[in-house]
Every structure is written in structure tokens, then in C-alpha cells.
């Protein structure tokens, strides 16, 4: 199990001492000290979101100033406070107070002892983290506050570390030292030599080619910016998922899926083996053959249940194409996706069960769909709705397959690697959503990133509440089944205690989230009393993480790492990630993904030097395995390449993110390029302003910052929308003063807040992305009306 602390024998795990040669730290901390020294740039200013407001400075003491009373005030009993205080003073005695390199060492030492229990109040965790990193939170010139640190021993047991130990000595020669020290060098090698990396990596996943590729990468066609990957290879990627393998170890009797239905929180966790999964997938594939033709597009609009996963794999196994539709969509959105994909049929449910209530789904689908609908009951065997004459119940659909003499056997439909298997859609934040086809390359890329950075291994239990309508749904399926892990599904709402108990009872080792979900868990305290300490890794994607929410999440499992992931459906992967081979800081990305090259562009489209702290739009190297080379309803070149600058002889790929690189080499995503604002001639991002404003008042749930130009011209005006927590009342003028003070002290004294608007909620896409564009358009209309008056 990944414990995320100092590794080694019990005898030396907690031993620290000083000698005449200076600081000597056992268990690998000396190596961390050296790494921090190398990373540190005292003149660099890390992301402003880490600094606290001036009013909070007097409230947070440095760790050396803490007293027992402070720990009691943070929620500990007197006995607990005395015990913790004694250990804390002992730890501090090993580190000279005059050195500013020690906060990371102190924090690592503290969490290694596992004294910061998940059951302690969050206020205690918050106090100690902010106290240890007091200088980082209260000065402009301090290193990034790190909360998790790899050990050499554990690094060699990760997928990527083991891979490096095997291959890097030959690839890097004498330059190779160990997985932690040599990770940057090995990553750079993978960018320069992607063919070599992928030729070796493919052997680590459960992938079998019926016809092997002629080569790994063919760049002879100049019209294909990303090259042609694995040309000539033939396989069925769904068959790779359901067949046993020896490496990764995935026997027939291994658990493939575990699940629980909402409302059955005290029942045993359900499970099916790989063999049982394969039989069910083949049963459904036979039924698909009886109703559809090879190449047909077949939609899925369901909750992510066991049956939804079986249907997904069966469609691909049968040589058809999955059309991914989120179960939250209105009929109009469903109809658009069915039309664009030319779907011949759709699988759905009679109802969606969530939070103890049933919400109609079949009725929404038939309002949108003229094609055949196959309807499954949300629970039990009988449907709760009357079907149209042209539609089929799940029971009737399967009856055609069960009449087959070998219903649980099926010969997969093998196709070329670039055959489309899944049509996904962008969020649709502007106009019609882009229809993004996934080929058989896409799952390989998706699973490979999970293997390397999330460290998905045989025996892991991987849970991520999501939906097949979004990229994380297919990503979760392929990441589990191509790596030999168990997929964990909760049939219900992830917002409450029931989901958390399932995580506990299923023995989840990897838990994926989105930041808004973590915020809800923390604010409602619905996960109190649960044991999540089997979790070795958390993951997060979809929106900007909140530092305090992530502190709460990581503390639930004795400060395990949260692997941040930033990518896109069209990439089939994340281009920025956290790594188990690097120290981690909340809300940051420590590395581009393997073989991913990128530059950060200035306002003129000129790349900043690689080792310079900077902010700008990201440009991706075009040679990107798994990235889409086509769109069904738009021009791929125009969307992703037109207008992008050349770099080293190749046009860069557009992604649209504004990212910041810190002096230490970490990355912070600061929003989309179209969320950039110009305030008084200075460019900044909405996300950067929101991070500061979110902490300006305890009653704030979240903020959204936009800028608009006055109707008759002039400088852009900064407008901040606010959603308040339940039970809190604040007025806009008071918040405006607080925001102005927070922004001027943490970002720039020239930034002026023009208007604050308190609203009940924010407009969002179905994937929960904030629609600042809608807020911006609303303000523009109001300003236009005022101007005419």
C-alpha cells in the first residue's frame, strides 16, 4: 500500500538527528532537503492563491509559537493536545529556527508519525499546515508549501519507477540515478523519443494485437500534425479489457467490478469476476448483432452502472460505435447528440435514482429520439414506464441473445487501430458541442497516463463518480481493465454518507473527485466517522481545486497525494498531472504527462524559456499519441492548429488554457484563454482573482470574476459574482470592500472592483464547468440598457 510517508523499517522510520556535519535525516528526508535546496529560488513569487489575507495573519501563528491552548481551541481534547504538542516540540528541536528551508522537512516529519488523525477536526489540520508553512502563507518570497513527498523505496514500487529502474539505465546511461532524481531527465527523454517510450510502455498494459503495428510512429504525412500512430495494427480494445492476462496480472477469477445500490448501505458489496464480466459482455454483444449492423452508432444515456459498463464494452466488442450522452441532459441536448452522431439506437433507463428519489429519464429520451430505445429498469427486473411500440425492454432485448446456442461466447470484431469506437462531446460552452471521435488509440493513451501517474496496479480498487457521457467515464473503464484493477461503482448520489460508506466498505484504494464534490463533503461533514485510510491516491479534475478543501481530502487518509489531472476529451488524456515520483503541493501540477511537450506563450505568441517562471497560453507539441485528428462537426485543423505559432519546425497544438509555471517548475492552471481579463493594462485571469476572493469572507461559498468594457468604451471593469453559504447574509457593498482589500494586498493594488453581485447560483455546463461567458453576456446586456436610458 502507498502510505505516502517516510519508508523503511519501523526502527528508523521516525528517527531524526543532527551531527557536526549539519542536518542528517534518515528515511530519505536528507534527499528531500537537497531537492528543496535545488528547487528553491528566493526571489520567486509562487502562486498568489497560497497567501492569506492580512486580516488572517494575526490569527495564524508560526508553528514555533503554538501553545497547547491553540491545539485545544482547534478542537482537540486536553490529553490529545498535550500529546501532540510534546511530539511537535520534539520535531522542532531537530530543525534550526533560523533556516527557512525546514517547513517541508517539519511537515514531512509530522505526517510521517501519523499523529494527524483523520478523525481530528479539520480546524486542527488547517492550523498545523498553515503554522508549519507560516512564512509561505505570509510572505511574497517563499517556496511552494509541499504536503506530500515520495520516498526512494516506494518510488521503485510504483509503475513508472519500476519501469525506469528496468529501462532507464540503458536509455539514459550513466546519467540515471533513481526514479526520483532522474524523473525530469527521463520525462524529457520520452518527449524527445516517443517511439522508444511507447514501444516499451505498450508491454505494460493488457493489450493484444491481432496484427502488430508496422512501426510506432509514422511522420511521413505532413498533413497529419500529430503523426500516424501504430499504423497497420489490428485489435479490439474491448476484447483486451475482458480477456485475462499474465502482465499485468489479471486472472479470470479476479474481481472486475464491485458495486452497491444507493439505499442498501448496510448490505454486502456486490462483485463480479473478470470471467463473469466477459460472459455478460459477450451476451450483450450477441444481442447487439441481432438488432444492429457493424459500424452503427449506438448511444448510451444512463447512470454509470454495472449494466452501463457491460453495454459500453459490448458495443465496442461488436464493432459498433458508442455515443456518449450524459444522463443529466435535457431532450434538446440529447437530440443534438443523436443527430450529430447519426445514432441508430440508444440504451437508457426508466428512471435515474439519486438521493432517494427517482427522476424520469426514458421520457426525456423518447422526446429526443426517433430511433430504437432499449430501456433498463433502474432497479429490479421490471420497468416502471410504458414503452413505445418501437422500443424494447432490456429483458426482451437480451432474449434474442439467450436463444443463441453459445450466448456467452462471441468472436470480437477486430479493426484497424484508427477505427472509431466512441463519440464523445465537448461541454458545449459555445454553440453546438464538438463531436470528438475516440479511436482505439484513445483508450491506450488514457490508460497509459493512469498507469504512469495515478499508479493503477493489479489489486487496486478504483472509484470515480462520473458518467459515460463525460471523458472520465470511458477513461475509468479502460484505466481499470487495461491495468488489472477493480472498478468500483456506486449506483446513486455521491454527495452523501452512503457513497462514503461504499468507499470504505469496498476497500477503495484510488478515489477520483471533482473539487465541487470535495467542497460538499467538507462543508456538510457527511463523511465523518468513516475510514478511508485504505486510499493510497486521490485524483482530481474538471475545475480548479481549492487548497483548503484538498487539505481536508488528503487528511482523510493520513495525507495521501491528490494527483491533479488537466487535459481534454480531444487529447484522451491529461497533458498536466501530478506524479508519485515528485513532491506535491495542493492545487498544482508537477509535470506534463509522459511524451507530452509544451511551451508557455507570451502575448506575442513567443515561447518563454523552459526554466523561467511565467504565465501565458499553453501550446502543446503536436506529436501527441491519442489526440484526435478529426471532428465530426468541425474542422480539426481550424479548431486546434490554425493561428498557432511554429516551434522547432512544427505548428503547436492549441488547448486554450492559461497556465502559470512557478519558479520551482510546478504548474497552476489559471483558466481558459477566453477568461483572461485586462485590468488597467495588466492581464490576469478570472481564476486568480476568484482564488483570492473565495477566502475574503467566511460566508462565501464561491465567486466568479469577469470583466467587461463599458458600453461607450474605456478600461475593462472588474465584476465579481458571489454565491453565499446557506445561513449567511452579506451585503454587496461590504463584500466589495473586502474583495478590494484582498485583491490589492494579494494580487495588484491597481486592480479595482467595480461591482459585486450576490446570486443564488452560477450557470454551469452539464459537466459542472462555470459559464463565465453567460455572466459576462448578462452584464453586457444590463450595461447596454443603462447606456440607452
Coordinates of C-alpha atoms in Angstrom, one line a residue, residues 159-416:
X159 CA 4.6 1.5 -12.1
X160 CA 6.7 4.3 -13.6
X161 CA 9.5 3.9 -11.0
X162 CA 9.8 0.2 -11.7
X163 CA 9.7 0.9 -15.4
X164 CA 12.5 3.4 -15.0
X165 CA 14.6 1.0 -12.9
X166 CA 14.3 -1.5 -15.7
X167 CA 14.8 0.6 -18.8
X168 CA 16.3 4.0 -17.8
X169 CA 19.9 2.7 -17.2
X170 CA 20.0 1.6 -20.8
X171 CA 18.2 4.6 -22.2
X172 CA 19.9 7.3 -20.1
X173 CA 23.3 5.6 -19.4
X174 CA 25.3 6.8 -16.5
X175 CA 23.1 9.9 -16.1
X176 CA 20.4 7.7 -14.5
X177 CA 20.4 7.7 -10.7
X178 CA 17.0 6.7 -9.3
X179 CA 13.3 7.3 -10.2
X180 CA 13.0 10.5 -8.1
X181 CA 16.3 12.2 -9.0
X182 CA 16.1 11.2 -12.7
X183 CA 12.4 11.7 -13.4
X184 CA 12.9 15.1 -15.1
X185 CA 15.6 13.6 -17.3
X186 CA 13.5 10.5 -18.2
X187 CA 10.4 12.7 -18.9
X188 CA 12.5 14.8 -21.3
X189 CA 13.8 11.6 -22.9
X190 CA 10.2 10.5 -23.5
X191 CA 9.4 13.8 -25.2
X192 CA 12.4 13.5 -27.5
X193 CA 12.0 9.8 -28.2
X194 CA 8.3 9.0 -28.0
X195 CA 8.6 5.9 -30.2
X196 CA 11.0 4.3 -27.8
X197 CA 8.8 5.1 -24.8
X198 CA 5.6 3.8 -26.3
X199 CA 7.3 0.6 -27.7
X200 CA 8.2 -0.3 -24.1
X201 CA 5.0 1.0 -22.4
X202 CA 2.6 -1.0 -24.6
X203 CA 4.0 -4.2 -23.0
X204 CA 2.9 -2.9 -19.6
X205 CA -0.8 -2.8 -20.4
X206 CA -3.3 -5.6 -21.2
X207 CA -3.2 -5.0 -25.0
X208 CA -3.1 -7.7 -27.6
X209 CA -2.7 -7.0 -31.3
X210 CA -4.1 -9.4 -33.9
X211 CA -1.9 -7.7 -36.4
X212 CA 1.1 -5.9 -34.9
X213 CA 1.9 -2.3 -35.9
X214 CA 4.3 -1.7 -38.8
X215 CA 6.0 0.9 -36.6
X216 CA 5.3 3.0 -33.6
X217 CA 5.1 6.4 -35.2
X218 CA 5.0 7.5 -38.9
X219 CA 5.6 11.2 -39.5
X220 CA 5.9 11.0 -43.3
X221 CA 2.5 12.6 -44.0
X222 CA 2.9 16.4 -43.4
X223 CA -0.9 16.9 -43.3
X224 CA -1.1 14.9 -40.1
X225 CA 0.3 17.2 -37.5
X226 CA 0.3 14.5 -34.8
X227 CA 1.7 11.8 -37.0
X228 CA 0.3 8.3 -37.5
X229 CA 0.5 6.1 -34.5
X230 CA 0.8 2.2 -34.6
X231 CA -0.1 2.1 -38.3
X232 CA -1.4 -1.2 -39.7
X233 CA -2.2 -2.6 -36.2
X234 CA -5.4 -4.5 -35.7
X235 CA -7.2 -5.3 -32.4
X236 CA -10.4 -4.9 -30.5
X237 CA -9.8 -2.8 -27.4
X238 CA -12.9 -4.0 -25.6
X239 CA -11.6 -7.6 -26.0
X240 CA -8.3 -6.5 -24.5
X241 CA -10.3 -5.3 -21.4
X242 CA -12.2 -8.6 -20.8
X243 CA -9.5 -11.2 -21.5
X244 CA -7.2 -12.4 -18.8
X245 CA -3.5 -11.6 -18.9
X246 CA -0.3 -12.5 -17.1
X247 CA 1.1 -9.0 -17.3
X248 CA -0.5 -7.0 -15.8
X249 CA -1.7 -9.9 -13.6
X250 CA -5.4 -10.2 -14.4
X251 CA -6.7 -13.7 -13.9
X252 CA -10.2 -14.9 -14.7
X253 CA -11.2 -15.1 -11.0
X254 CA -10.0 -11.5 -10.2
X255 CA -12.7 -9.0 -9.2
X256 CA -13.5 -6.9 -12.2
X257 CA -16.3 -4.7 -10.8
X258 CA -17.7 -4.1 -7.3
X259 CA -20.8 -2.0 -6.7
X260 CA -23.6 -1.1 -4.4
X261 CA -27.0 0.4 -4.9
X262 CA -27.9 3.6 -3.0
X263 CA -30.2 2.8 -0.1
X264 CA -28.5 -0.5 0.6
X265 CA -25.7 0.9 2.6
X266 CA -25.6 -1.9 5.1
X267 CA -25.6 -4.7 2.5
X268 CA -22.6 -6.6 1.3
X269 CA -20.8 -5.0 -1.6
X270 CA -21.7 -6.8 -4.9
X271 CA -19.0 -8.1 -7.2
X272 CA -18.4 -9.9 -10.5
X273 CA -15.2 -11.6 -11.7
X274 CA -13.4 -10.9 -15.0
X275 CA -14.8 -14.2 -16.4
X276 CA -18.4 -13.2 -15.4
X277 CA -17.9 -9.8 -16.9
X278 CA -16.7 -11.3 -20.2
X279 CA -19.7 -13.6 -20.3
X280 CA -22.1 -10.7 -19.8
X281 CA -20.4 -8.5 -22.3
X282 CA -20.5 -11.3 -24.9
X283 CA -24.2 -12.0 -24.2
X284 CA -25.0 -8.4 -24.9
X285 CA -22.7 -8.3 -28.0
X286 CA -24.7 -11.2 -29.4
X287 CA -27.9 -9.3 -28.8
X288 CA -26.4 -6.2 -30.5
X289 CA -25.7 -8.3 -33.5
X290 CA -29.3 -9.3 -33.7
X291 CA -30.5 -5.7 -33.7
X292 CA -27.8 -3.6 -35.3
X293 CA -25.1 -3.7 -38.0
X294 CA -21.4 -3.4 -37.8
X295 CA -20.3 0.3 -37.6
X296 CA -23.7 1.5 -36.3
X297 CA -23.6 4.3 -33.7
X298 CA -25.4 3.3 -30.6
X299 CA -25.9 5.8 -27.8
X300 CA -25.8 5.2 -24.0
X301 CA -27.8 7.7 -21.8
X302 CA -27.6 6.0 -18.4
X303 CA -26.1 6.3 -14.9
X304 CA -22.7 4.7 -14.8
X305 CA -23.9 1.3 -13.5
X306 CA -22.6 -2.2 -14.0
X307 CA -25.0 -2.7 -16.9
X308 CA -23.9 0.6 -18.5
X309 CA -20.3 -0.6 -18.4
X310 CA -21.2 -4.0 -19.8
X311 CA -23.2 -2.3 -22.6
X312 CA -20.3 0.0 -23.4
X313 CA -17.8 -2.8 -23.8
X314 CA -20.3 -4.9 -25.7
X315 CA -20.9 -2.2 -28.3
X316 CA -17.2 -1.9 -28.9
X317 CA -16.7 -5.6 -28.9
X318 CA -19.4 -6.0 -31.6
X319 CA -17.7 -3.4 -33.9
X320 CA -20.2 -0.6 -33.3
X321 CA -19.6 2.9 -32.0
X322 CA -20.6 4.2 -28.6
X323 CA -22.3 7.6 -28.5
X324 CA -21.7 9.0 -25.0
X325 CA -24.6 11.1 -23.6
X326 CA -24.7 12.4 -20.0
X327 CA -27.8 11.4 -18.0
X328 CA -28.3 15.0 -16.9
X329 CA -29.1 16.3 -20.4
X330 CA -32.4 17.8 -21.4
X331 CA -34.2 16.4 -24.5
X332 CA -32.8 19.1 -26.8
X333 CA -29.2 18.2 -25.8
X334 CA -29.9 14.5 -26.3
X335 CA -31.4 15.2 -29.7
X336 CA -28.4 17.2 -30.8
X337 CA -26.0 14.4 -29.9
X338 CA -28.2 11.8 -31.6
X339 CA -28.4 13.8 -34.7
X340 CA -24.7 14.7 -35.0
X341 CA -23.6 11.1 -34.4
X342 CA -26.4 9.6 -36.6
X343 CA -27.2 7.1 -33.8
X344 CA -29.3 4.1 -34.8
X345 CA -30.4 3.3 -31.2
X346 CA -30.0 4.3 -27.6
X347 CA -29.7 2.4 -24.3
X348 CA -31.3 4.2 -21.3
X349 CA -33.1 3.7 -18.0
X350 CA -36.7 4.2 -17.0
X351 CA -35.6 6.5 -14.1
X352 CA -32.4 7.9 -12.5
X353 CA -32.2 7.0 -8.9
X354 CA -30.4 9.6 -6.9
X355 CA -30.6 10.9 -3.3
X356 CA -33.6 8.5 -2.5
X357 CA -35.7 9.9 -5.4
X358 CA -36.4 8.7 -8.9
X359 CA -36.1 11.2 -11.8
X360 CA -37.6 10.4 -15.2
X361 CA -35.0 9.5 -17.9
X362 CA -36.9 7.4 -20.5
X363 CA -39.4 10.2 -21.0
X364 CA -36.7 12.6 -21.8
X365 CA -35.0 10.2 -24.2
X366 CA -38.1 9.5 -26.2
X367 CA -38.9 13.2 -26.5
X368 CA -35.5 13.5 -28.3
X369 CA -35.1 10.1 -30.0
X370 CA -36.9 8.7 -33.1
X371 CA -34.6 5.8 -33.1
X372 CA -34.9 2.5 -31.3
X373 CA -34.7 2.8 -27.4
X374 CA -33.7 -0.1 -25.2
X375 CA -34.8 0.6 -21.7
X376 CA -33.4 -0.9 -18.5
X377 CA -35.2 -0.7 -15.1
X378 CA -33.3 1.4 -12.6
X379 CA -33.7 -1.4 -10.1
X380 CA -35.1 -4.9 -10.2
X381 CA -36.4 -6.6 -13.3
X382 CA -39.5 -4.7 -14.2
X383 CA -39.7 -1.4 -15.9
X384 CA -41.6 1.5 -14.3
X385 CA -42.7 3.1 -17.6
X386 CA -44.8 2.1 -20.6
X387 CA -42.7 1.7 -23.7
X388 CA -43.4 2.9 -27.3
X389 CA -44.1 0.1 -29.7
X390 CA -40.8 0.5 -31.5
X391 CA -38.8 0.3 -28.2
X392 CA -37.5 -2.8 -26.3
X393 CA -37.2 -3.6 -22.7
X394 CA -33.8 -4.9 -21.5
X395 CA -35.3 -8.3 -20.9
X396 CA -36.7 -8.6 -24.4
X397 CA -33.5 -7.2 -25.9
X398 CA -31.5 -10.0 -24.2
X399 CA -34.0 -12.7 -25.1
X400 CA -32.7 -12.8 -28.7
X401 CA -29.2 -13.4 -27.5
X402 CA -30.2 -16.1 -25.0
X403 CA -31.7 -18.2 -27.8
X404 CA -28.2 -18.3 -29.3
X405 CA -26.6 -21.8 -28.6
X406 CA -23.4 -20.1 -27.4
X407 CA -24.8 -16.9 -26.0
X408 CA -21.9 -16.3 -23.6
X409 CA -19.3 -16.7 -26.4
X410 CA -18.6 -14.1 -29.1
X411 CA -15.9 -13.6 -31.7
X412 CA -14.8 -9.9 -31.4
X413 CA -14.8 -7.7 -34.4
X414 CA -11.2 -6.8 -35.0
X415 CA -10.4 -3.4 -36.6
X416 CA -7.6 -1.1 -37.5

